[in-house]
Coordinates of C-alpha atoms in Angstrom, one line a residue:
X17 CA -59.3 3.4 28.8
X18 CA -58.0 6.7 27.4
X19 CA -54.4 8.1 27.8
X20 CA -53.5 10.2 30.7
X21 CA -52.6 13.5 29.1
X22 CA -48.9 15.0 29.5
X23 CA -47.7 16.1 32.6
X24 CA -47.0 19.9 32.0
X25 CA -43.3 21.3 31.5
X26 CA -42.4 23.2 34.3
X27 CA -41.8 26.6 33.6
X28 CA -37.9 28.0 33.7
X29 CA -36.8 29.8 36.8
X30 CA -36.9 33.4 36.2
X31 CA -34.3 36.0 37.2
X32 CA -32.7 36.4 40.5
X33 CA -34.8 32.7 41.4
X34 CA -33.0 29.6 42.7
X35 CA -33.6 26.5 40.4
X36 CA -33.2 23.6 42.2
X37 CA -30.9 20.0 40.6
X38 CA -29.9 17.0 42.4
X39 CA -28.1 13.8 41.4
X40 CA -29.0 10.7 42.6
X41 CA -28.2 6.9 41.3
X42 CA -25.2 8.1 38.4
X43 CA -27.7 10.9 37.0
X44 CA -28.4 14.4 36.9
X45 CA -32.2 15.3 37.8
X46 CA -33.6 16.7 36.6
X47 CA -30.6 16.4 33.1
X48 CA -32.4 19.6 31.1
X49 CA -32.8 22.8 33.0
X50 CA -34.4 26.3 31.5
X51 CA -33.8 29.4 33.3
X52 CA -33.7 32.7 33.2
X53 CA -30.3 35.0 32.9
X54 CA -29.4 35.7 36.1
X55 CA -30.5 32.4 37.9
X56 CA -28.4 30.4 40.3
X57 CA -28.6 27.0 40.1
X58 CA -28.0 24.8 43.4
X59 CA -27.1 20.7 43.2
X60 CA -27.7 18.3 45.6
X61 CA -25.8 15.5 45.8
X62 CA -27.9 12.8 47.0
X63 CA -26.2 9.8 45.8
X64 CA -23.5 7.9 47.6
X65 CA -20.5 8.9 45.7
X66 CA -18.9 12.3 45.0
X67 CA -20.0 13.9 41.8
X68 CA -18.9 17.0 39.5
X69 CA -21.0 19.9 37.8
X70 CA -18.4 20.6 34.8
X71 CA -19.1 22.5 31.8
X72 CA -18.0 20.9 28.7
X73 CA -16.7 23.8 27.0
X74 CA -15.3 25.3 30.7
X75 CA -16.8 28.2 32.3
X76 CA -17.5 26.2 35.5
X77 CA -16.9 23.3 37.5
X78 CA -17.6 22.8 41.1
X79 CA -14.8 20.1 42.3
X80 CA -15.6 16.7 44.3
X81 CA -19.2 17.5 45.6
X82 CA -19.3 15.0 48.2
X83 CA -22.7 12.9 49.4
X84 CA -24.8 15.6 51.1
X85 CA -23.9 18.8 50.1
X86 CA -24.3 20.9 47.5
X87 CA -22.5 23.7 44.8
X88 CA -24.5 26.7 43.6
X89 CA -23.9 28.7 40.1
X90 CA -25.2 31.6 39.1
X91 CA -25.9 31.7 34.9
X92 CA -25.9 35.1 33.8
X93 CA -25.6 34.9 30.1
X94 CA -28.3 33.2 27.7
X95 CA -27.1 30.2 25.8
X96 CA -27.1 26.0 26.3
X97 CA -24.8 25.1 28.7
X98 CA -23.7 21.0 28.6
X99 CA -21.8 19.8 31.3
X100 CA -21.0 16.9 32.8
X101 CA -19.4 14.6 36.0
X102 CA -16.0 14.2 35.6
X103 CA -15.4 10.9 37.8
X104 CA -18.8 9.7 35.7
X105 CA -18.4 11.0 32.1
X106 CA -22.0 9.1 31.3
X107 CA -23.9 11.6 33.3
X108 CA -24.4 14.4 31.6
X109 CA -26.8 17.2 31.7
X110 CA -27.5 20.9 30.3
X111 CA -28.8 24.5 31.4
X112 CA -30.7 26.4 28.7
X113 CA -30.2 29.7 29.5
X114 CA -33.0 31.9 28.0

C-alpha cells in the first residue's frame, strides 16, 4: 500500500476576501492563517466557553467572544501576527499577513 499524498495547502485569502477561523474544543482552527493585506478575518466561536482573539504584541483584541458568535478583523498591513486567548493562554494562533 502506497502513501496517500499531501493534502494541498489552501491558498491565502486575497484582498478585500473574508477568511474564515473558528475555535472549537480549547483551540484555534485552523491556528496558522495566510492572507492577503486587506483581508478581514471572522472567528467563530463554537466551543462552549467564551474565548479571546488577542494579539501578543497588541494591535487587537476582541473581548469575551461568547459560545456562538463571532468578532471580525480586518489585517491591512503585511507581517505575522501571534495572538492568543486570554482566559486560555495555551491556545494560540497566528495570521501571516502577505
Amino acid at each position: 500500500m502506497s502513501p496517500s499524498p499531501a493534502p494541498a495547502a489552501a491558498e491565502p485569502a486575497r484582498a478585500g476576501e473574508l477568511a474564515l477561523a473558528g475555535m472549537r474544543n480549547l483551540a484555534y482552527t485552523p491556528a496558522r492563517l495566510e492572507i492577503a493585506a486587506g483581508t478581514t478575518v471572522e472567528w467563530r466561536n463554537q466551543d462552549v466557553v467564551a474565548h479571546t482573539v488577542t494579539a501578543e504584541e497588541g494591535g487587537f483584541d476582541s473581548g469575551l467572544i461568547e459560545p456562538g458568535s463571532t468578532w471580525r478583523h480586518t489585517f491591512h498591513e503585511p507581517g505575522i501576527y501571534s495572538f492568543l486567548c486570554t482566559p486560555h493562554p495555551f491556545m494560540k494562533g497566528v495570521v501571516v499577513v502577505r
